[in-house]
XYZ file of C-alpha atoms in Angstrom:
476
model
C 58.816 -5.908 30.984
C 59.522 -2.182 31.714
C 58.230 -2.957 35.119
C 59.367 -3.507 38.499
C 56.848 -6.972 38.989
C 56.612 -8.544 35.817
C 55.679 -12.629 36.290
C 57.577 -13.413 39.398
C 56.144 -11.152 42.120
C 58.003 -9.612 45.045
C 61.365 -10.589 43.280
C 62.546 -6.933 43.209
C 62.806 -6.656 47.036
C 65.813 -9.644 47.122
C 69.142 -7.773 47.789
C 70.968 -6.927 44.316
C 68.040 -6.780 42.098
C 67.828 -4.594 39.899
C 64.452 -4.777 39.164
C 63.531 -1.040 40.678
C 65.328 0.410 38.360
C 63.726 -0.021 35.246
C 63.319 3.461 34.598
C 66.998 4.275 34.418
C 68.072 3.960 30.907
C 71.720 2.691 32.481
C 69.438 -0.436 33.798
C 68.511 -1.117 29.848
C 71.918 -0.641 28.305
C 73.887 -3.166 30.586
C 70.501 -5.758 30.498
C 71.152 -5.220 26.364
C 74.811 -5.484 26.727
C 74.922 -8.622 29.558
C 72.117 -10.283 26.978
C 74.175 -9.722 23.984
C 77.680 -10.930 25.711
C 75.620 -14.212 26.628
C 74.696 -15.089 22.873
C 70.909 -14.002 23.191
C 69.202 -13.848 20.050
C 66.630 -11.413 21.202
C 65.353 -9.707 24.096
C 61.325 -9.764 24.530
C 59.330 -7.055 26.100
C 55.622 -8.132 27.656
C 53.515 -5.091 27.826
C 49.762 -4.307 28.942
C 48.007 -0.595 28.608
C 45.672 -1.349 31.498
C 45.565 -2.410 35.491
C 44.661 -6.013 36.875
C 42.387 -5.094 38.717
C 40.042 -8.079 38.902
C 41.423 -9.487 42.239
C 42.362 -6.731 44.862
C 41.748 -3.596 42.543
C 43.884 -0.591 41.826
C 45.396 -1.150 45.310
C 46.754 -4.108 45.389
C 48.376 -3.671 42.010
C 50.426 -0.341 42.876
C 50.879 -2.066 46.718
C 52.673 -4.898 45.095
C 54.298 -2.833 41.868
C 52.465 -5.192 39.465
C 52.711 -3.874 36.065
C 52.201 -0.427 37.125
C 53.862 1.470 36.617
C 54.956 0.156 33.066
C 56.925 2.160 30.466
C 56.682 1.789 26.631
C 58.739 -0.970 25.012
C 58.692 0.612 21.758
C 60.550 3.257 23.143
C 63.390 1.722 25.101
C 64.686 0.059 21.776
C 66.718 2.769 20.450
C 68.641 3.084 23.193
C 69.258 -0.823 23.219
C 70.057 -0.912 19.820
C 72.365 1.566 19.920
C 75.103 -0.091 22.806
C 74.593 -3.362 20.956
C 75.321 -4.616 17.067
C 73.422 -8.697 16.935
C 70.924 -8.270 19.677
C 67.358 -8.430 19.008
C 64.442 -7.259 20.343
C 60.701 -8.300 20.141
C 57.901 -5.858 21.503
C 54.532 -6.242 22.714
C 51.695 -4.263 20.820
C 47.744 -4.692 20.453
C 45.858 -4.193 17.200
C 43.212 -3.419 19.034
C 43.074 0.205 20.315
C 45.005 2.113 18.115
C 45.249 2.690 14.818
C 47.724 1.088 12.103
C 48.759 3.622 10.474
C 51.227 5.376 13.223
C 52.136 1.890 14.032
C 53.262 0.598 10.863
C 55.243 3.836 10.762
C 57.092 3.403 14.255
C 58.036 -0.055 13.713
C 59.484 0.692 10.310
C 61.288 3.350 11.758
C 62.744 0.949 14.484
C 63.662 -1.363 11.701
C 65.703 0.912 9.627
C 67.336 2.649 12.791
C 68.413 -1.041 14.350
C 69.124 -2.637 10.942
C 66.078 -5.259 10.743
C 66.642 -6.650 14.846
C 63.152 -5.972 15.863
C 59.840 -8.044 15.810
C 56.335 -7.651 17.339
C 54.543 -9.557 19.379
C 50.984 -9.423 18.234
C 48.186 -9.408 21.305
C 44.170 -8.319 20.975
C 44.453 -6.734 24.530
C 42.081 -8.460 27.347
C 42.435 -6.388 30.198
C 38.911 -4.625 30.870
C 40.456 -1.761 32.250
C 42.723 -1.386 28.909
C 39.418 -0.596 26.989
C 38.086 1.603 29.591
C 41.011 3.768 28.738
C 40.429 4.329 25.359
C 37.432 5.206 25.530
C 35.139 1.867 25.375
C 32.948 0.681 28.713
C 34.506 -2.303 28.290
C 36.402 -5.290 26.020
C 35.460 -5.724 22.730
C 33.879 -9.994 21.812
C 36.720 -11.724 21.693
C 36.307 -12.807 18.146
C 35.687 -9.874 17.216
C 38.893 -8.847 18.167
C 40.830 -11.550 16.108
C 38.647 -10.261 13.178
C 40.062 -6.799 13.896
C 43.610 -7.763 14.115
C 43.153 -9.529 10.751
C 42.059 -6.410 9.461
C 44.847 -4.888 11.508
C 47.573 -6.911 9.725
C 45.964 -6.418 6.056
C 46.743 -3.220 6.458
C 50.214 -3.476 7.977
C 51.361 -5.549 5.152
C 49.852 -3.225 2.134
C 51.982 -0.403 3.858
C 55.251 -2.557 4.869
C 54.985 -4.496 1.840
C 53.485 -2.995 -0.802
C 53.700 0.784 -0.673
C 56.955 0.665 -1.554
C 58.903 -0.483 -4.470
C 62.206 -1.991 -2.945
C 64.547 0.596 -5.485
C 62.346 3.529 -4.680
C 64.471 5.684 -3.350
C 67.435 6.415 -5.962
C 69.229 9.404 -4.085
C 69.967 10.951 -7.703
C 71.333 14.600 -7.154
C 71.908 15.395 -10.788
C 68.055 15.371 -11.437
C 67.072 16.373 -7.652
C 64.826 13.027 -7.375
C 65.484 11.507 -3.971
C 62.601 8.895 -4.339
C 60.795 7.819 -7.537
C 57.176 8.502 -7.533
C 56.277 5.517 -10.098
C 57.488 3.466 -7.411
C 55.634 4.259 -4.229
C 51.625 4.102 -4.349
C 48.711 4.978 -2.221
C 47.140 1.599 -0.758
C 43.478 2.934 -0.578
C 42.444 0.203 2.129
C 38.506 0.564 2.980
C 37.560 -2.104 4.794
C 35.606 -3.268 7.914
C 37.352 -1.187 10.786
C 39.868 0.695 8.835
C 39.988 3.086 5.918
C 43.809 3.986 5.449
C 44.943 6.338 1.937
C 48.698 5.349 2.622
C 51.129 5.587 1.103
C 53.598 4.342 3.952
C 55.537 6.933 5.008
C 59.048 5.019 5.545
C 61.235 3.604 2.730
C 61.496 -0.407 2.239
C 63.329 -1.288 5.576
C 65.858 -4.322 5.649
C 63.157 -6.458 6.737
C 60.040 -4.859 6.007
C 57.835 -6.917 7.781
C 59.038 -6.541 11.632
C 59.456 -10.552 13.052
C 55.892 -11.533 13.974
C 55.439 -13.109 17.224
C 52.350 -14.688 18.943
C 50.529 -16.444 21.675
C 47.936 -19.023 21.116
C 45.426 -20.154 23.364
C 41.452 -20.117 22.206
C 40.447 -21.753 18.717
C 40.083 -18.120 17.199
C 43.656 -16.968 18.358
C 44.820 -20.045 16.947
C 43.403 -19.470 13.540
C 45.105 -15.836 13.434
C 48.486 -17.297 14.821
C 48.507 -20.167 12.236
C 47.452 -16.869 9.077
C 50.248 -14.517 10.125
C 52.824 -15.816 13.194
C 56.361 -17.000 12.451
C 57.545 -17.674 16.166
C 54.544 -18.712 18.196
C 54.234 -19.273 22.229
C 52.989 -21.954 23.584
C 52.735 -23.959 26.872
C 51.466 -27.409 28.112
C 50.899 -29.367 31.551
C 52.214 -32.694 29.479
C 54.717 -33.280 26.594
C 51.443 -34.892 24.883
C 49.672 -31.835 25.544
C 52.669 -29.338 24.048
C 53.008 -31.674 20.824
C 49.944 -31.813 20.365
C 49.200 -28.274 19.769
C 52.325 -27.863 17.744
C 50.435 -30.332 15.279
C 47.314 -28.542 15.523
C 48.946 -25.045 14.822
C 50.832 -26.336 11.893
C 47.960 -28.416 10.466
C 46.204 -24.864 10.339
C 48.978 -22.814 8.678
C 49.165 -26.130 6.167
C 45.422 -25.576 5.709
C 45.834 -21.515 5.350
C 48.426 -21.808 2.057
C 51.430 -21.285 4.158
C 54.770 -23.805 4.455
C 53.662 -25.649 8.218
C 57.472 -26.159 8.525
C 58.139 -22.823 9.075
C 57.065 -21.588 11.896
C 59.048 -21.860 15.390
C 57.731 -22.404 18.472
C 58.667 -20.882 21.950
C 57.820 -21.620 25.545
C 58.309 -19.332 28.534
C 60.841 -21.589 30.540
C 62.002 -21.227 34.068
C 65.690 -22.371 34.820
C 67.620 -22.035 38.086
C 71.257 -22.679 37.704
C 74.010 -23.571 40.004
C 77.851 -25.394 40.089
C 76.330 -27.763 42.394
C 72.655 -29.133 42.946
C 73.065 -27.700 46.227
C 73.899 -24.100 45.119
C 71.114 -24.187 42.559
C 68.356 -25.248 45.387
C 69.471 -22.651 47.870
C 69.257 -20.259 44.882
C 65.837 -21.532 44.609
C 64.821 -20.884 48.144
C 66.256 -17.631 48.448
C 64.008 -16.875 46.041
C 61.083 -18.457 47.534
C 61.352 -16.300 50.626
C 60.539 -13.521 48.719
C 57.679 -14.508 46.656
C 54.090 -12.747 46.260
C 51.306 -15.682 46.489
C 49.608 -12.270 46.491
C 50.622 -10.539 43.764
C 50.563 -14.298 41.381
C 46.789 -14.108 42.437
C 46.380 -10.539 41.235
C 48.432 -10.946 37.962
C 45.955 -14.501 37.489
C 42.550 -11.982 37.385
C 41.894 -14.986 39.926
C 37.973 -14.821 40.226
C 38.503 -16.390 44.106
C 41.115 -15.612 46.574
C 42.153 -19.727 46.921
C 43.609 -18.442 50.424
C 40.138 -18.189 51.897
C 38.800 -21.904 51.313
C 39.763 -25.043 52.639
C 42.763 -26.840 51.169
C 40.915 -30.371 50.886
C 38.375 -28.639 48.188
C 39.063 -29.092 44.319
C 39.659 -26.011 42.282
C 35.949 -26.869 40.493
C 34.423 -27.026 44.378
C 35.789 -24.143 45.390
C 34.430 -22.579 42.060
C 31.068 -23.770 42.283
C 31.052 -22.577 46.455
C 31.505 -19.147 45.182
C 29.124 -19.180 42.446
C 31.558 -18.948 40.011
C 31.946 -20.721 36.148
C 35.445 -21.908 34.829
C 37.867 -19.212 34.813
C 41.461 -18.514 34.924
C 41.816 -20.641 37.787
C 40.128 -23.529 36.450
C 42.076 -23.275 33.251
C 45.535 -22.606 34.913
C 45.306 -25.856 37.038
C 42.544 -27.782 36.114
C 39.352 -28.034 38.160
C 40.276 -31.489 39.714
C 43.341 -30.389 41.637
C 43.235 -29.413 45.209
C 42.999 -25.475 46.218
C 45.929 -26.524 48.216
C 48.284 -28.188 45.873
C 47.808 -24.930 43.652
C 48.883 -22.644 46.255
C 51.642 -25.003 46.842
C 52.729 -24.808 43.484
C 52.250 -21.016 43.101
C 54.603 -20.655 46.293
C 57.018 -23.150 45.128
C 58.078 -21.330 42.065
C 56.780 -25.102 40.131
C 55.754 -23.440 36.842
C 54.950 -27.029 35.319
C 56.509 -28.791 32.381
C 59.149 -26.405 31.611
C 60.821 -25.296 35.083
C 64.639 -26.752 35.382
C 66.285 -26.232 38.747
C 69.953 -27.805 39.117
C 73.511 -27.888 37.700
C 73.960 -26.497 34.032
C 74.399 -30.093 32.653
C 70.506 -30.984 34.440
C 69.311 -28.393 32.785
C 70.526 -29.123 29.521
C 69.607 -32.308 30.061
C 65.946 -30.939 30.381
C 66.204 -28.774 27.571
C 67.181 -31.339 25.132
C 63.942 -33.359 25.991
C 62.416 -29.962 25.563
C 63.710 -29.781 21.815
C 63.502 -33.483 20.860
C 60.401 -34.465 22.429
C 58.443 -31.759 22.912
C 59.577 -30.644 19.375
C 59.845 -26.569 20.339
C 62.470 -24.629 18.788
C 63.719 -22.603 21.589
C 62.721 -20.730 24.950
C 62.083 -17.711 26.228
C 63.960 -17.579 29.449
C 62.178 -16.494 32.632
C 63.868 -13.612 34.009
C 64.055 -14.264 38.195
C 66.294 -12.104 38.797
C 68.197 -8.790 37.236
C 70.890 -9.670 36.529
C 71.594 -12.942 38.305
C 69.049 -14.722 36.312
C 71.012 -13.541 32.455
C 74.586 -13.906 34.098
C 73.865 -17.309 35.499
C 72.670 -18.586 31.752
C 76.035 -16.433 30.177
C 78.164 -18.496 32.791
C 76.857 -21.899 33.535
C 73.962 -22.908 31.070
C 75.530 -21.458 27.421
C 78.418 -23.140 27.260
C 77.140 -26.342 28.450
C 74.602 -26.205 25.841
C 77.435 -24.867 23.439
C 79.546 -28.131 24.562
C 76.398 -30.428 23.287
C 75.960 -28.124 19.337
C 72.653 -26.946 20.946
C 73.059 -23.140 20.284
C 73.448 -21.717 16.843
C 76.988 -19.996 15.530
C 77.609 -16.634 17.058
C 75.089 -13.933 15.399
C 76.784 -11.723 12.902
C 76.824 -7.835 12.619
C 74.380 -6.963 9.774
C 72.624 -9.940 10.453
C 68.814 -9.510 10.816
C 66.340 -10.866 13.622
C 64.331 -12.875 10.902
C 67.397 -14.404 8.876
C 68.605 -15.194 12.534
C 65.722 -17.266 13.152
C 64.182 -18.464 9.894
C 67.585 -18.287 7.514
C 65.834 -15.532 5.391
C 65.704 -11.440 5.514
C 61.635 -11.260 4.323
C 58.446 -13.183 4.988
C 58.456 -16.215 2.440
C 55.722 -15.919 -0.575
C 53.714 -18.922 1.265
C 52.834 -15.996 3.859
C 49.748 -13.842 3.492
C 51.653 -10.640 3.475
C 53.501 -11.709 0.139
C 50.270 -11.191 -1.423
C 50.776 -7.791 -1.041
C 53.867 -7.458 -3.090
C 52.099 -8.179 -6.553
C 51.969 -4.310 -7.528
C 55.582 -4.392 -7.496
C 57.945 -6.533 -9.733
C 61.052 -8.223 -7.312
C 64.318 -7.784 -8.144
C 65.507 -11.010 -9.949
C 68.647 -11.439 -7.462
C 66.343 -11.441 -4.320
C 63.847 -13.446 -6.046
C 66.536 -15.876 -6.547
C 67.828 -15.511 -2.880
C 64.317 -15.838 -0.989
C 63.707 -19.013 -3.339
C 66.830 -20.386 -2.035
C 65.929 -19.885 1.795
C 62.767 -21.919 1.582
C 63.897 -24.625 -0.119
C 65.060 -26.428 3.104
C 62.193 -26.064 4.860
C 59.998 -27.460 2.267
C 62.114 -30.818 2.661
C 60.988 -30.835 6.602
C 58.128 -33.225 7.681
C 55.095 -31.232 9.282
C 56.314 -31.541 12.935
C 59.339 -32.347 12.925
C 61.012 -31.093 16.090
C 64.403 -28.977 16.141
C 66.853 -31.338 17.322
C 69.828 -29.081 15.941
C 70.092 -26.252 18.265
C 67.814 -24.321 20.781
C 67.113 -20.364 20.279
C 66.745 -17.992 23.429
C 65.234 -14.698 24.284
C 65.799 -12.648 27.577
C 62.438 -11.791 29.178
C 62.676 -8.417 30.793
């Protein structure tokens, strides 16, 4: 995140972070170089347009650096690109605030200009103060704003899909036609939230449809992430609980027309290397010292400060002794377990299931159980430190997992982010947005190539896990 306190707070005050300078663009092309150099596939950028401001206010948020001040993703991607040739990069955007139109534009912009290496991450937006600044007094139902970003997407894919004819633009000199009008049409979308004329105002870009990332957490989000998602994020306390909502998110997608084998699923994972068990544990509690219980607190919205009541109580006691319902504390740890043991784990860096701390073979060890059991596809690494956290995974955890087949062959120039993770340049024609395509006959050769790419996955059992190799994405 363009930030200097992303997830783990008070990290940018260790000596030889790099963290404070995130609005240098020098800090962004060696993070997209060092990322590249390691094999990434992709890096990810979190993003929020509003404060957390639930626990501590304004205050404690600028105090502690916490997402504020934040720069635009969108617009440090350019500069990324442009230093690097395979890397790709996955944004954060909400549907909710503005409107499609000029985004559907500025990602198919960033498509042609990086030669199909970006994706979007697709969030609603749930800060309060996000909707105070545009305008509303406060967040819009939460439903209601799944039903908008279904709307929200419609109308993405009519432009990025179906605006264009894919020969459109024919560049003939002799007859002073640089596009073909009989090939590009208005979409004339009217519908609930949004009434868009189109046509799209950027030519058929190599992938069209940027990669589309999500999170899924509430039974509504779920139903949107199952509709329109190809890499989804998930978590778990348990490897029951992790599988199980792989099955449940696939079942969906199998249920909404679309091929359940193809979507790929991601979990944020913490992993502290070192040559020696010894080296990576000292790494560990060098980073400890400088951790923000604080600031974990303020990025939680925590509804109580867990510092002020007695260890002995239960997350649900303490809860009820402040008058409080089930919140994000209650869902983050459960209402059974002790205020103390949560404050113990938030100071002890123990982010649950996936969280690896030892020599790069441990961890690989960890990640395999990750892949095979679990059944995800691939993490998103946690970024601890800049740049310790990348070089350590270029220099001790690649090449182990390398040694064992777990990462994929070397990315190719030309090579876009969606063939890179699905084997194919478009969304199939068992996603919603193919729908879209009907005005427009498909060449015959791509025809034959997408028909090609899906024919593995259709072979794949519902949830089967990946036990071939593991994909990765820098979090910054």
């Amino acid at each position: 995140m363009a930030c200097v306190s992303h997830i783990v707070h008070g990290m940018w005050r260790e000596e030889g972070n790099n963290r404070h300078r995130f609005g240098e663009m020098a800090y962004w092309l060696d993070t997209a170089r060092r990322a590249e150099a390691a094999g990434m596939d992709a890096i990810f950028l979190a993003d929020v347009i509003g404060i957390y401001d639930r626990f501590g206010g304004l205050e404690a948020s600028l105090r502690l650096g916490l997402q504020i001040p934040n720069l635009d993703p969108l617009s440090l991607i350019p500069a990324m690109a442009a230093v690097t040739e395979t890397l790709g990069f996955a944004a954060t955007f909400s549907t909710t605030y503005e409107p499609p139109f000029s985004f559907a534009r500025r990602m198919s912009t960033l498509d042609l200009l990086t030669n199909g290496r970006v994706g979007w991450n697709v969030v609603t937006s749930y800060l309060p103060n996000a909707a105070r600044n545009f305008g509303l007094d406060g967040e819009l139902e939460h439903d209601s704003r799944y039903d908008r970003a279904d709307e929200y997407l419609e109308v993405l894919y009519k432009l990025w899909e179906g605006s264009w004819q894919e020969d459109a633009v024919i560049q003939d000199r002799a007859s002073d036609r640089y596009a073909d009008p009989s090939r590009v049409r208005h979409i004339n979308h009217e519908g609930t939230h949004f009434r868009v004329e189109g046509p799209h105002l950027v030519q058929p870009t190599p992938q069209r449809t940027p990669v589309l990332f999500q999170a899924t957490g509430s039974a509504r989000g779920l139903k949107t992430a199952a509709r329109h998602a190809e890499a989804i994020f998930i978590g778990g306390r348990t490897q029951d609980e992790v599988r199980s909502h792989i099955a449940r998110t696939r079942a969906e997608a199998a249920a909404q027309g679309r091929d359940p084998a193809a979507l790929k699923f991601y979990v944020m994972a913490g992993l502290i290397a070192g040559r020696t068990e010894e080296e990576a544990q000292a790494k560990l509690a060098r980073y400890r010292q400088y951790y923000s219980v604080e600031g974990a607190l303020v990025h939680a919205q925590a509804e109580i400060d867990l510092r002020q009541f007695d260890p002995s109580l239960t997350i649900g006691q303490a809860l009820a002794e402040s008058g409080r319902g089930l919140g994000n504390m209650g869902r983050r740890f459960g209402t059974e377990l002790t205020v103390g043991a949560a404050l113990e784990q938030i100071a002890s860096f123990d982010e649950g299931r996936f969280f690896a701390v030892g020599t790069p073979e441990q961890i690989a060890d960890a990640l395999e159980i990750w892949l095979d059991e679990d059944g995800i596809d691939g993490i998103n690494l946690r970024q601890y430190h800049s740049f310790e956290t990348l070089d350590d995974y270029a220099a001790l955890i690649a090449p182990e997992l390398r040694r064992r087949g777990r990462l994929p062959t070397p990315t190719q120039p030309g090579e876009t982010l969606r063939h890179r993770l699905t084997g194919r340049d478009r969304l199939p024609d068992s996603h919603p947005a193919a729908a879209h395509r009907a005005s427009f006959a498909t060449p015959p050769a791509q025809a034959a190539c997408r028909e090609t790419a899906l024919q593995p996955a259709a072979t794949q059992p519902i949830n089967a896990p990946n036990t071939n190799t593991l994909r990765e994405s820098a979090l910054s």
